[in-house]
Coordinates of C-alpha atoms and ligand atoms in Angstrom, one line a residue:
M1 CA 0.0 0.0 0.0
I2 CA 1.1 3.5 -0.8
V3 CA 0.1 6.6 1.1
D4 CA 0.2 10.4 0.3
V5 CA 1.1 12.4 3.4
V6 CA 1.0 16.1 4.0
F7 CA 3.3 17.8 6.6
D8 CA 3.4 21.2 8.3
L9 CA 5.5 22.6 5.5
P10 CA 4.9 25.4 3.0
V11 CA 5.0 23.0 0.0
P12 CA 2.0 22.6 -2.3
H13 CA 2.2 18.8 -2.8
P14 CA 2.0 15.6 -0.6
F15 CA 4.8 13.1 -0.2
S16 CA 4.4 9.4 -1.0
Y17 CA 5.5 6.5 1.2
R18 CA 5.3 2.7 1.3
V19 CA 3.3 1.2 4.2
P20 CA 4.9 -2.0 5.7
S21 CA 2.5 -4.9 5.3
Q22 CA 1.8 -5.3 9.0
L23 CA 0.3 -1.8 9.3
R24 CA -3.2 -0.6 8.3
V25 CA -3.6 3.0 7.4
T26 CA -6.6 5.0 6.2
P27 CA -7.0 8.6 4.9
G28 CA -7.4 11.0 7.8
Q29 CA -4.9 9.2 9.9
R30 CA -1.7 10.6 11.3
V31 CA 1.6 8.8 10.8
R32 CA 5.3 9.3 11.4
A33 CA 7.3 9.3 8.2
P34 CA 10.9 10.2 7.3
L35 CA 11.4 13.7 6.0
G36 CA 15.0 14.9 5.5
T37 CA 16.9 13.6 8.4
Q38 CA 14.1 13.0 10.9
A39 CA 10.7 11.3 11.3
R40 CA 7.9 13.8 11.4
V41 CA 4.1 13.6 12.0
G42 CA 2.0 14.0 8.9
L43 CA -1.5 13.4 7.8
V44 CA -2.5 10.7 5.3
V45 CA -4.6 12.3 2.6
A46 CA -4.9 9.4 0.2
T47 CA -4.1 5.7 0.0
R48 CA -3.6 3.5 -3.1
E49 CA -2.6 -0.1 -3.8
G50 CA 0.9 -0.7 -5.2
E51 CA 4.4 -1.7 -4.5
E52 CA 7.0 1.0 -5.3
E53 CA 10.1 -0.4 -3.8
E54 CA 12.0 2.9 -4.2
L55 CA 9.6 4.7 -1.9
K56 CA 10.7 5.0 1.8
P57 CA 8.4 3.3 4.3
I58 CA 6.5 5.1 7.0
V59 CA 8.0 4.8 10.4
G60 CA 4.8 4.2 12.4
L61 CA 1.4 5.4 13.3
A62 CA 0.8 8.5 15.4
E63 CA -2.6 7.2 16.4
S64 CA -4.3 3.8 16.0
G65 CA -7.1 5.2 13.8
P66 CA -8.0 8.3 11.7
I67 CA -8.4 11.6 13.5
L68 CA -10.4 13.1 10.6
S69 CA -13.4 11.6 8.8
P70 CA -13.5 11.6 5.0
S71 CA -15.8 14.7 5.1
Q72 CA -13.6 16.6 7.5
L73 CA -10.6 15.7 5.4
E74 CA -12.4 17.1 2.3
L75 CA -13.1 20.3 4.3
T76 CA -9.4 20.7 5.0
R77 CA -8.7 20.4 1.3
W78 CA -11.3 23.1 0.7
I79 CA -9.5 25.3 3.3
A80 CA -6.2 24.9 1.6
G81 CA -7.6 25.6 -1.9
E82 CA -9.6 28.6 -0.7
S83 CA -6.7 30.2 1.1
L84 CA -4.1 29.2 -1.6
S85 CA -1.9 27.7 1.0
S86 CA -0.3 24.4 1.9
W87 CA -2.7 21.6 2.8
G88 CA -0.3 20.3 5.4
S89 CA 0.2 23.6 7.2
S90 CA -3.5 24.4 7.2
V91 CA -4.4 21.0 8.7
S92 CA -1.6 21.0 11.3
A93 CA -2.8 24.3 12.7
L94 CA -6.3 22.7 13.2
L95 CA -5.4 19.4 14.9
P96 CA -4.4 18.8 18.5
P97 CA -0.7 17.8 18.8
A98 CA -0.3 14.1 18.2
P99 CA 0.6 12.1 21.3
R100 CA 4.2 10.9 21.6
A101 CA 3.4 7.2 21.3
A102 CA 0.7 5.7 19.1
T103 CA -2.4 5.9 21.2
E104 CA -5.8 4.3 20.9
T105 CA -8.3 6.4 19.0
T106 CA -11.9 5.7 18.3
P107 CA -13.4 6.1 14.8
P108 CA -14.1 9.7 14.0
P109 CA -17.8 10.7 13.6
P110 CA -19.4 9.0 10.6
H111 CA -19.6 10.6 7.2
W112 CA -21.5 13.8 7.5
S113 CA -25.1 13.4 6.2
R114 CA -27.2 16.0 4.5
S115 CA -30.6 16.7 5.9
S116 CA -32.5 19.9 5.2
E117 CA -30.6 23.0 4.8
E118 CA -31.0 26.0 7.2
R119 CA -29.8 29.5 6.6
P120 CA -27.2 30.7 9.1
W121 CA -28.4 33.2 11.8
L122 CA -26.8 36.6 12.4
L123 CA -27.6 37.7 16.0
T124 CA -27.2 41.4 16.8
G125 CA -28.5 43.7 19.5
G126 CA -27.7 44.3 23.1
D127 CA -29.1 41.0 24.5
R128 CA -27.7 38.8 21.7
E129 CA -25.8 36.6 24.1
R130 CA -28.8 35.9 26.3
R131 CA -30.8 35.0 23.2
L132 CA -28.0 32.8 21.9
L133 CA -27.8 30.9 25.3
A134 CA -31.6 30.3 25.2
R135 CA -31.3 28.8 21.7
L136 CA -28.3 26.6 22.7
E137 CA -30.2 25.3 25.8
K138 CA -32.9 24.2 23.5
D139 CA -30.6 22.7 20.8
A140 CA -28.5 20.9 23.4
E141 CA -31.4 18.5 24.0
T142 CA -31.0 17.0 20.5
R143 CA -27.6 18.0 19.1
G144 CA -24.0 18.5 19.8
I145 CA -22.7 22.1 20.1
L146 CA -19.5 23.8 19.1
V147 CA -18.8 27.4 20.1
L148 CA -15.9 29.4 18.6
A149 CA -14.6 32.5 20.4
P150 CA -12.0 34.9 19.0
E151 CA -9.8 34.8 22.0
I152 CA -8.8 32.3 24.8
D153 CA -10.3 34.4 27.6
Q154 CA -13.7 34.4 25.9
A155 CA -13.5 30.7 25.2
A156 CA -12.8 30.1 28.9
A157 CA -15.7 32.3 30.0
W158 CA -18.1 30.6 27.6
A159 CA -17.0 27.1 28.7
D160 CA -18.0 28.0 32.2
R161 CA -21.2 29.6 31.1
L162 CA -22.3 26.7 29.0
S163 CA -21.3 24.1 31.6
A164 CA -23.5 26.0 34.1
A165 CA -26.4 26.5 31.7
L166 CA -26.4 23.0 30.2
K167 CA -25.5 21.3 33.5
G168 CA -22.9 19.1 31.8
P169 CA -19.3 18.8 30.8
V170 CA -17.7 21.0 28.2
A171 CA -14.6 20.1 26.2
R172 CA -12.1 22.9 25.7
L173 CA -10.1 23.0 22.5
D174 CA -8.1 26.2 22.6
S175 CA -4.4 26.8 23.3
G176 CA -5.3 27.9 26.8
V177 CA -5.3 24.2 27.7
A178 CA -2.3 21.9 27.3
G179 CA -1.8 19.9 24.1
R180 CA -2.3 16.6 25.8
Q181 CA -5.6 17.7 27.4
R182 CA -6.7 19.1 24.0
W183 CA -6.1 15.7 22.4
H184 CA -8.2 14.1 25.1
A185 CA -11.0 16.7 24.7
W186 CA -11.0 16.0 21.0
M187 CA -11.3 12.2 21.6
R188 CA -14.1 12.7 24.2
L189 CA -16.1 14.7 21.6
A190 CA -15.4 12.1 18.9
R191 CA -16.6 9.3 21.1
G192 CA -19.7 11.3 22.0
V193 CA -18.9 11.2 25.8
V194 CA -19.0 15.0 25.7
R195 CA -21.4 16.8 23.4
V196 CA -20.4 20.4 23.8
G197 CA -17.0 21.9 22.6
V198 CA -15.7 25.4 23.1
G199 CA -12.5 26.8 21.6
T200 CA -10.7 29.3 19.4
R201 CA -9.6 28.6 15.8
S202 CA -8.0 25.3 16.8
A203 CA -11.5 24.0 17.4
L204 CA -12.7 24.6 13.8
L205 CA -12.6 20.9 12.9
A206 CA -13.7 19.6 16.4
P207 CA -15.5 16.3 15.9
V208 CA -19.0 17.3 17.0
P209 CA -21.3 15.0 15.1
A210 CA -23.5 16.5 12.4
P211 CA -26.0 17.9 12.3
A212 CA -24.7 20.1 15.1
T213 CA -25.2 23.6 16.3
L214 CA -22.2 25.8 15.5
V215 CA -21.5 29.2 16.9
V216 CA -19.0 32.0 15.9
L217 CA -18.9 34.6 18.7
D218 CA -18.1 38.2 17.7
E219 CA -17.8 37.2 14.1
N220 CA -16.5 40.7 13.3
D221 CA -13.4 40.3 15.5
P222 CA -10.2 40.4 13.4
A223 CA -8.8 37.8 15.9
H224 CA -10.8 35.3 13.8
K225 CA -8.1 35.6 11.2
P226 CA -4.7 36.1 12.9
P227 CA -1.5 35.9 10.9
G228 CA -0.3 32.4 10.0
P229 CA -2.0 29.2 8.9
P230 CA -4.8 28.4 8.3
R231 CA -4.9 31.6 6.4
I232 CA -8.7 31.8 6.3
H233 CA -11.3 33.5 8.5
S234 CA -13.0 31.2 11.0
R235 CA -16.4 32.4 9.9
E236 CA -15.8 31.2 6.4
V237 CA -14.8 27.8 7.6
M238 CA -17.8 27.5 9.8
L239 CA -20.1 28.6 7.0
E240 CA -18.6 25.9 4.7
R241 CA -18.8 23.3 7.4
A242 CA -22.4 24.1 8.2
K243 CA -23.3 24.0 4.5
R244 CA -21.6 20.7 4.0
D245 CA -23.1 18.9 6.9
T246 CA -26.4 20.9 7.3
S247 CA -25.5 22.1 10.8
R248 CA -27.2 25.1 12.2
L249 CA -24.9 28.2 12.5
Y250 CA -25.2 31.2 14.7
L251 CA -23.0 34.2 14.2
T252 CA -23.1 37.0 16.9
A253 CA -21.8 40.5 16.7
G254 CA -22.5 43.9 18.2
T255 CA -21.6 45.4 14.8
P256 CA -21.5 42.6 12.2
S257 CA -18.7 42.6 9.6
V258 CA -19.8 44.4 6.5
E259 CA -19.6 41.1 4.7
S260 CA -22.1 39.4 7.0
W261 CA -24.5 42.3 7.0
W262 CA -24.5 42.3 3.3
R263 CA -25.2 38.6 3.2
S264 CA -28.1 39.1 5.5
D265 CA -29.4 41.9 3.3
E266 CA -29.1 39.5 0.3
G267 CA -31.1 36.9 2.2
E268 CA -28.3 34.4 2.7
F269 CA -28.5 34.8 6.5
H270 CA -31.4 35.3 8.8
R271 CA -30.9 38.4 10.7
S272 CA -32.2 38.4 14.3
E273 CA -32.3 41.9 15.7
N274 CA -34.1 43.1 18.7
G275 CA -35.5 46.5 19.4
P276 CA -33.2 49.3 20.6
S277 CA -31.6 48.3 23.9
P278 CA -30.7 51.0 26.5
W279 CA -28.3 53.4 25.0
P280 CA -26.1 55.9 26.8
H281 CA -26.0 59.6 25.9
V282 CA -23.3 59.9 23.2
A283 CA -21.8 63.4 22.9
V284 CA -19.8 64.2 19.8
V285 CA -17.3 67.0 20.5
D286 CA -15.8 68.8 17.5
V287 CA -12.1 69.3 18.3
R288 CA -11.0 70.7 15.0
G289 CA -8.2 73.2 15.6
T290 CA -8.3 72.8 19.4
L291 CA -6.9 69.4 20.4
R292 CA -3.3 70.3 19.7
T293 CA -2.8 72.0 23.0
H294 CA -4.7 69.8 25.5
P295 CA -6.0 66.3 25.2
L296 CA -9.2 67.0 27.1
S297 CA -11.9 69.3 25.6
P298 CA -13.9 71.4 28.1
A299 CA -16.9 69.1 27.4
L300 CA -14.9 65.9 28.3
R301 CA -13.4 67.6 31.4
H302 CA -16.8 68.6 32.6
A303 CA -18.3 65.1 32.0
M304 CA -15.3 63.5 33.8
K305 CA -15.7 65.6 36.9
E306 CA -19.4 65.1 37.1
T307 CA -19.1 61.4 36.8
L308 CA -16.4 61.2 39.4
S309 CA -18.3 63.3 41.9
A310 CA -21.3 60.9 41.4
N311 CA -18.9 58.0 42.3
G312 CA -18.8 56.7 38.7
R313 CA -15.7 55.4 37.1
V314 CA -14.1 56.8 33.9
L315 CA -12.4 55.1 31.0
L316 CA -10.4 57.3 28.6
L317 CA -9.4 55.6 25.4
V318 CA -6.4 56.7 23.5
T319 CA -5.4 55.6 20.0
R320 CA -1.8 55.3 19.1
I321 CA -0.5 58.0 16.9
G322 CA -1.6 57.4 13.4
S323 CA 0.5 57.4 10.2
A324 CA -2.0 59.3 8.1
M325 CA -1.6 63.1 7.6
A326 CA -4.4 65.3 8.6
C327 CA -5.1 69.1 9.0
G328 CA -5.1 70.1 12.7
E329 CA -7.4 73.0 11.9
C330 CA -10.2 71.6 9.6
G331 CA -9.6 67.8 10.0
F332 CA -9.1 67.3 6.3
V333 CA -7.3 63.9 5.6
L334 CA -5.0 63.4 2.7
R335 CA -6.4 60.4 0.8
C336 CA -5.5 58.6 -2.3
P337 CA -7.6 60.1 -5.1
E338 CA -8.1 56.7 -6.7
C339 CA -8.7 54.4 -3.7
R340 CA -10.0 57.0 -1.2
I341 CA -8.2 55.4 1.7
A342 CA -5.9 57.6 3.8
M343 CA -2.3 57.8 2.5
V344 CA 0.7 56.9 4.7
F345 CA 2.9 59.8 5.7
S346 CA 6.7 59.3 5.7
R347 CA 8.3 62.1 7.7
A348 CA 11.8 61.3 6.5
R349 CA 10.8 61.6 2.8
R350 CA 8.1 64.2 3.2
E351 CA 6.0 61.9 1.1
L352 CA 2.5 60.3 1.1
A353 CA 2.0 56.8 -0.2
C354 CA -1.1 54.7 -0.9
R355 CA -0.9 51.2 0.5
L356 CA -3.2 49.8 -2.2
C357 CA -2.3 51.3 -5.6
R358 CA 1.2 52.5 -4.5
R359 CA 0.8 56.0 -5.8
T360 CA 3.2 58.4 -4.0
D361 CA 2.8 62.2 -3.8
P362 CA 5.0 64.8 -2.1
A363 CA 3.5 65.9 1.2
P364 CA 1.9 69.4 0.8
E365 CA 2.9 72.3 3.1
T366 CA -0.6 73.6 3.5
C367 CA -4.0 72.0 3.8
P368 CA -5.6 71.6 0.4
H369 CA -8.9 72.3 2.0
C370 CA -8.5 75.3 4.4
R371 CA -4.9 76.5 3.5
G372 CA -4.0 76.0 7.2
R373 CA -0.4 75.1 8.0
Q374 CA -1.1 72.5 10.7
L375 CA -0.6 69.3 8.6
A376 CA 0.7 66.5 10.7
P377 CA -0.1 63.0 12.0
L378 CA -2.2 63.6 15.1
G379 CA -2.6 61.7 18.3
W380 CA -1.9 61.6 22.0
G381 CA 0.0 58.8 23.9
T382 CA -1.4 57.3 27.1
E383 CA 1.4 58.8 29.2
R384 CA 0.6 62.4 28.2
V385 CA -3.1 61.9 28.7
E386 CA -2.5 60.4 32.1
Q387 CA -0.4 63.4 33.2
A388 CA -3.1 65.8 32.0
V389 CA -5.8 63.8 33.8
R390 CA -3.8 63.8 37.1
A391 CA -3.4 67.5 36.9
E392 CA -7.1 67.9 36.2
V393 CA -8.4 65.7 39.0
P394 CA -5.6 65.4 41.6
R395 CA -7.7 63.8 44.3
Y396 CA -8.6 60.8 42.3
R397 CA -6.7 57.6 41.6
V398 CA -5.6 57.4 37.9
A399 CA -4.2 54.2 36.3
R400 CA -2.8 53.5 32.9
Y401 CA -3.5 50.4 30.8
D402 CA -1.6 49.9 27.6
A403 CA 0.8 47.5 25.9
E404 CA 3.7 48.4 28.3
S405 CA 1.7 48.5 31.5
R406 CA -0.7 45.7 30.8
R407 CA 1.7 43.2 32.2
G408 CA 1.5 45.0 35.5
R409 CA -1.0 42.9 37.4
A410 CA -1.6 45.8 39.9
I411 CA -3.3 47.8 37.3
T412 CA -5.6 45.0 36.1
R413 CA -6.5 44.4 39.8
A414 CA -7.1 48.1 40.3
M415 CA -9.5 48.0 37.3
G416 CA -11.2 44.9 38.5
E417 CA -11.7 45.9 42.1
G418 CA -12.7 49.4 41.2
S419 CA -9.9 51.1 43.2
A420 CA -8.9 53.2 40.2
H421 CA -11.3 56.1 39.5
V422 CA -9.9 56.9 36.0
V423 CA -8.2 54.5 33.7
V424 CA -6.4 55.8 30.6
G425 CA -5.9 53.0 28.1
T426 CA -5.7 51.7 24.6
R427 CA -8.4 49.8 22.9
A428 CA -7.7 46.6 24.8
A429 CA -8.8 48.4 28.1
L430 CA -12.4 48.4 26.9
K431 CA -12.6 44.6 27.2
A432 CA -10.8 44.5 30.6
F433 CA -12.7 47.3 32.3
H434 CA -16.3 46.6 33.3
G435 CA -19.1 49.0 33.9
P436 CA -17.5 52.5 33.4
A437 CA -20.0 55.3 33.8
L438 CA -18.2 57.4 31.2
V439 CA -16.1 56.4 28.2
G440 CA -14.2 59.2 26.6
F441 CA -12.5 58.9 23.3
I442 CA -9.5 61.3 23.4
S443 CA -8.8 61.1 19.6
P444 CA -10.2 58.2 17.7
D445 CA -9.4 59.9 14.4
P446 CA -6.3 57.8 13.6
I447 CA -8.6 54.8 13.3
L448 CA -10.9 56.6 11.0
R449 CA -7.8 57.5 9.0
L450 CA -6.3 54.0 8.9
P451 CA -4.8 53.4 5.4
D452 CA -7.3 50.6 5.0
F453 CA -10.7 50.4 3.5
R454 CA -12.0 48.9 6.7
A455 CA -11.2 52.1 8.7
G456 CA -14.9 53.1 9.0
E457 CA -15.9 49.6 10.1
R458 CA -13.2 49.5 12.7
A459 CA -14.0 52.9 14.2
F460 CA -17.8 52.1 14.2
A461 CA -17.2 48.8 16.0
L462 CA -15.2 50.5 18.7
F463 CA -17.7 53.3 19.3
W464 CA -20.5 50.9 19.4
A465 CA -18.7 48.5 21.8
A466 CA -18.0 51.4 24.2
A467 CA -21.7 52.5 24.1
E468 CA -22.7 48.9 24.9
R469 CA -20.3 48.6 27.8
V470 CA -21.1 51.8 29.6
A471 CA -23.1 51.3 32.7
E472 CA -26.8 52.1 32.6
G473 CA -27.4 55.8 32.7
G474 CA -23.8 56.5 31.7
R475 CA -22.4 58.4 28.8
V476 CA -19.9 58.4 26.0
V477 CA -17.9 61.4 24.7
I478 CA -16.3 61.2 21.3
Q479 CA -13.7 64.0 20.6
T480 CA -13.2 64.0 16.9
Q481 CA -12.2 66.1 13.9
H482 CA -14.8 64.2 11.9
P483 CA -18.1 65.0 13.8
T484 CA -20.2 64.3 10.7
H485 CA -18.6 61.0 9.7
Y486 CA -21.3 58.4 9.2
A487 CA -19.5 56.0 11.6
V488 CA -19.6 58.6 14.4
R489 CA -23.2 59.7 13.7
A490 CA -24.5 56.1 13.5
A491 CA -22.9 55.1 16.8
A492 CA -24.2 58.3 18.5
G493 CA -27.7 57.7 17.3
Q494 CA -27.7 53.9 17.7
E495 CA -28.5 53.5 14.0
L496 CA -26.9 50.2 13.0
A497 CA -28.5 49.9 9.6
S498 CA -27.6 53.5 8.6
F499 CA -23.9 52.7 9.0
Y500 CA -24.0 49.7 6.7
K501 CA -26.0 51.6 4.1
H502 CA -23.3 54.2 3.8
E503 CA -20.5 51.7 4.1
L504 CA -21.8 49.3 1.5
K505 CA -22.3 52.2 -0.9
F506 CA -18.7 53.2 -0.5
R507 CA -17.5 49.6 -0.9
A508 CA -19.6 49.0 -4.0
E509 CA -18.3 52.2 -5.7
L510 CA -14.7 51.4 -5.1
G511 CA -14.9 47.7 -5.6
Y512 CA -13.9 46.6 -2.1
P513 CA -15.2 43.4 -0.3
P514 CA -17.8 42.1 -0.2
F515 CA -18.2 43.1 -3.8
R516 CA -14.7 42.1 -4.9
R517 CA -12.1 39.9 -3.1
I518 CA -8.6 41.1 -2.3
C519 CA -5.4 39.0 -2.2
L520 CA -2.0 40.1 -0.9
I521 CA 1.1 38.4 -2.3
T522 CA 4.4 38.9 -0.5
V523 CA 7.6 37.9 -2.2
S524 CA 10.7 37.6 0.0
G525 CA 14.2 37.0 -1.4
R526 CA 17.6 36.6 0.2
A527 CA 19.7 38.1 -2.5
D528 CA 19.7 41.7 -3.7
G529 CA 17.1 42.3 -6.4
A530 CA 15.9 38.7 -6.4
A531 CA 12.6 39.5 -4.7
K532 CA 12.0 42.4 -7.1
R533 CA 12.7 40.3 -10.1
L534 CA 10.5 37.5 -8.9
A535 CA 7.7 39.9 -8.1
G536 CA 8.0 41.3 -11.6
D537 CA 7.7 37.9 -13.2
L538 CA 4.8 37.0 -11.0
E539 CA 3.0 40.3 -11.9
R540 CA 3.3 39.6 -15.6
E541 CA 1.9 36.1 -15.1
L542 CA -1.0 37.6 -13.1
Q543 CA -1.7 40.4 -15.6
A544 CA -2.0 37.7 -18.3
L545 CA -4.9 36.1 -16.5
G546 CA -7.1 39.1 -17.4
E547 CA -10.2 40.4 -15.6
L548 CA -8.2 40.9 -12.4
T549 CA -7.0 44.2 -11.0
V550 CA -3.3 43.8 -10.4
Y551 CA -1.5 46.7 -8.7
P552 CA 2.2 47.0 -9.5
P553 CA 4.6 45.3 -7.0
A554 CA 5.9 47.7 -4.3
P555 CA 8.7 47.2 -1.8
L556 CA 7.7 46.6 1.9
G557 CA 9.8 48.9 4.0
R558 CA 11.7 51.8 2.5
S559 CA 15.2 50.4 2.1
P560 CA 16.5 50.6 -1.5
K561 CA 17.6 47.0 -1.1
A562 CA 14.1 45.9 -0.2
L563 CA 14.0 42.1 0.3
R564 CA 10.3 42.0 0.5
W565 CA 7.9 43.1 -2.2
Q566 CA 4.1 43.0 -2.2
I567 CA 1.5 42.7 -5.0
V568 CA -2.1 43.5 -4.3
L569 CA -4.9 42.0 -6.4
K570 CA -8.6 42.3 -6.7
G571 CA -11.0 39.9 -8.3
G572 CA -14.3 38.1 -8.1
D573 CA -15.7 35.3 -5.9
D574 CA -13.6 32.8 -7.9
L575 CA -10.3 34.6 -7.2
P576 CA -8.6 31.6 -5.5
A577 CA -9.5 29.3 -8.3
R578 CA -8.4 31.8 -10.9
L579 CA -5.0 32.4 -9.1
H580 CA -4.2 28.8 -8.4
P581 CA -2.9 27.7 -11.9
A582 CA -0.8 31.0 -12.2
L583 CA 0.6 30.7 -8.7
S584 CA 1.4 27.0 -8.4
P585 CA 4.5 27.0 -10.6
F586 CA 5.9 29.9 -8.4
L587 CA 5.0 28.1 -5.2
A588 CA 6.7 24.9 -6.4
R589 CA 9.8 26.7 -7.5
R590 CA 10.6 28.0 -4.0
R591 CA 13.3 25.3 -3.7
E592 CA 15.3 26.8 -6.5
G593 CA 16.1 29.6 -4.1
R594 CA 14.6 32.5 -6.0
G595 CA 12.5 33.6 -3.2
I596 CA 9.5 32.7 -1.1
I597 CA 5.9 33.6 -2.0
E598 CA 3.3 34.1 0.7
V599 CA -0.3 34.4 -0.3
E600 CA -2.9 36.0 1.9
M601 CA -6.5 35.8 0.6
D602 CA -9.1 38.2 2.0
P603 CA -6.7 40.0 4.4
V604 CA -8.4 41.6 7.4
D605 CA -5.6 44.2 7.7
L606 CA -4.1 46.3 4.9
A607 CA -2.4 48.7 7.2
Ligands
ZN701 ZN1 -4.5 54.4 -4.1
ZN702 ZN1 -7.4 72.3 6.8

């Protein structure tokens, strides 16, 4: 018998081995096989009869039976094809580590069967999690459940929540638990001993028998597509899984991704909204021309003092200094005339560059809109805001929460126990700090000006999350140079649909997702000029495909000897299938040492 095995390697093809006659191997099973100088764990993707003496034999079995059923294996092949990445790397990222010695497994769940199809549900609104829990309690009577959270902390919290609500054991399949325990959790689900699984991306293939109920929590969270394999959004995998095995799928989000909102507009998803939930008073403060001297506007100072004297706690959110250039007087942002996303300002070169089409322009001296001379990146760091707050309210305890201080347990404790009156923090503080009576955005404008077409969506999600988290009767103050931006207005007025209407119009006009798909191709080379030449060859090949928008390759980083070049592409729904034949010769050629090609379909971050 001969087996084709894929490994955690960035190569597009499987490797073939002989199977010693005393061993039985089936597709979906993990084996140890020689690769280079050592034996590595790989997954068998196909078997065939034959005796090819020149092939090396496999060394042994990693587990006594398959860890993936034929339909799960087929789903992993789809993931690799859809993300234009290695089958082996994609699947390795989705399986629990193999035990050291071959261990008894039980057969994976039987072939997924198709029953009636059900459209996925998109749950929005303030009490979405309560509604979800009620549905899960009902579903748990007849089906298995798999809940996917964007981050480990949320997975842990949901595991506790579900175990309490469903009065039963829950298997955790995220990297917050040790590899060995994850393997056992996987096997308990496969055997049907436990019927509820919770995890992060590493739980995407968890063997909950179909038809199941699948959940993607906060489907709009970029953490559902972190860097590295599998290079695909968790939501897309769950949609495909639910479609293949006719499972029920719930997606939840305070502010759904634009892609999901659009699909629900198109009737692909059921949208379950509820009426307006309690909404705080949201004050939008116009700080054009005033924020350069002091981070707190009179309105925010006043709101802060009022909140503190009523024993409320205050959270002030700071955005790291942006790279876009804007006018300090009128708020005008220098955007690419073609792509309409903010251009990136390079101080050293006094130059503006578009991250998408690669256009560069010299930075102007005066504002093209008001002729003011205050053009610069704008923003306040947490330290300076903290100082200003201490000076303003010296009798209150002020704590800082950002990337540097987050490791300090003391601050997290101060936030948890409520001993800090005011916390000055970056975006992450919003998740950590419960029940503030006032959230103040010092200068969220760098988010609105991200050199990314998702800038509006990101800013809107942040404003909305703040409003949802403010204690009842509390308020939100947004200091901005863009008081009339639709993301600001929609968040202030609790008008979810109005945001998407504007955003979808913009995306349709400029050909951004969900109307077209984007692909980023990064070429790295070791030698001078090698990456550039390879990127040039690749570009010609891609141009020849036709019907795609291929932007010219551009260096990543500003060094003249750039070793990394990037090509941005836009195309239709079939973009991966169109690109595959053009890319595979380049991906296979990596061993010739010309350079390495990395492909990122549907990137969540351009900036
Ligand atoms: Zn552009
Ligand atoms: Zn201006």
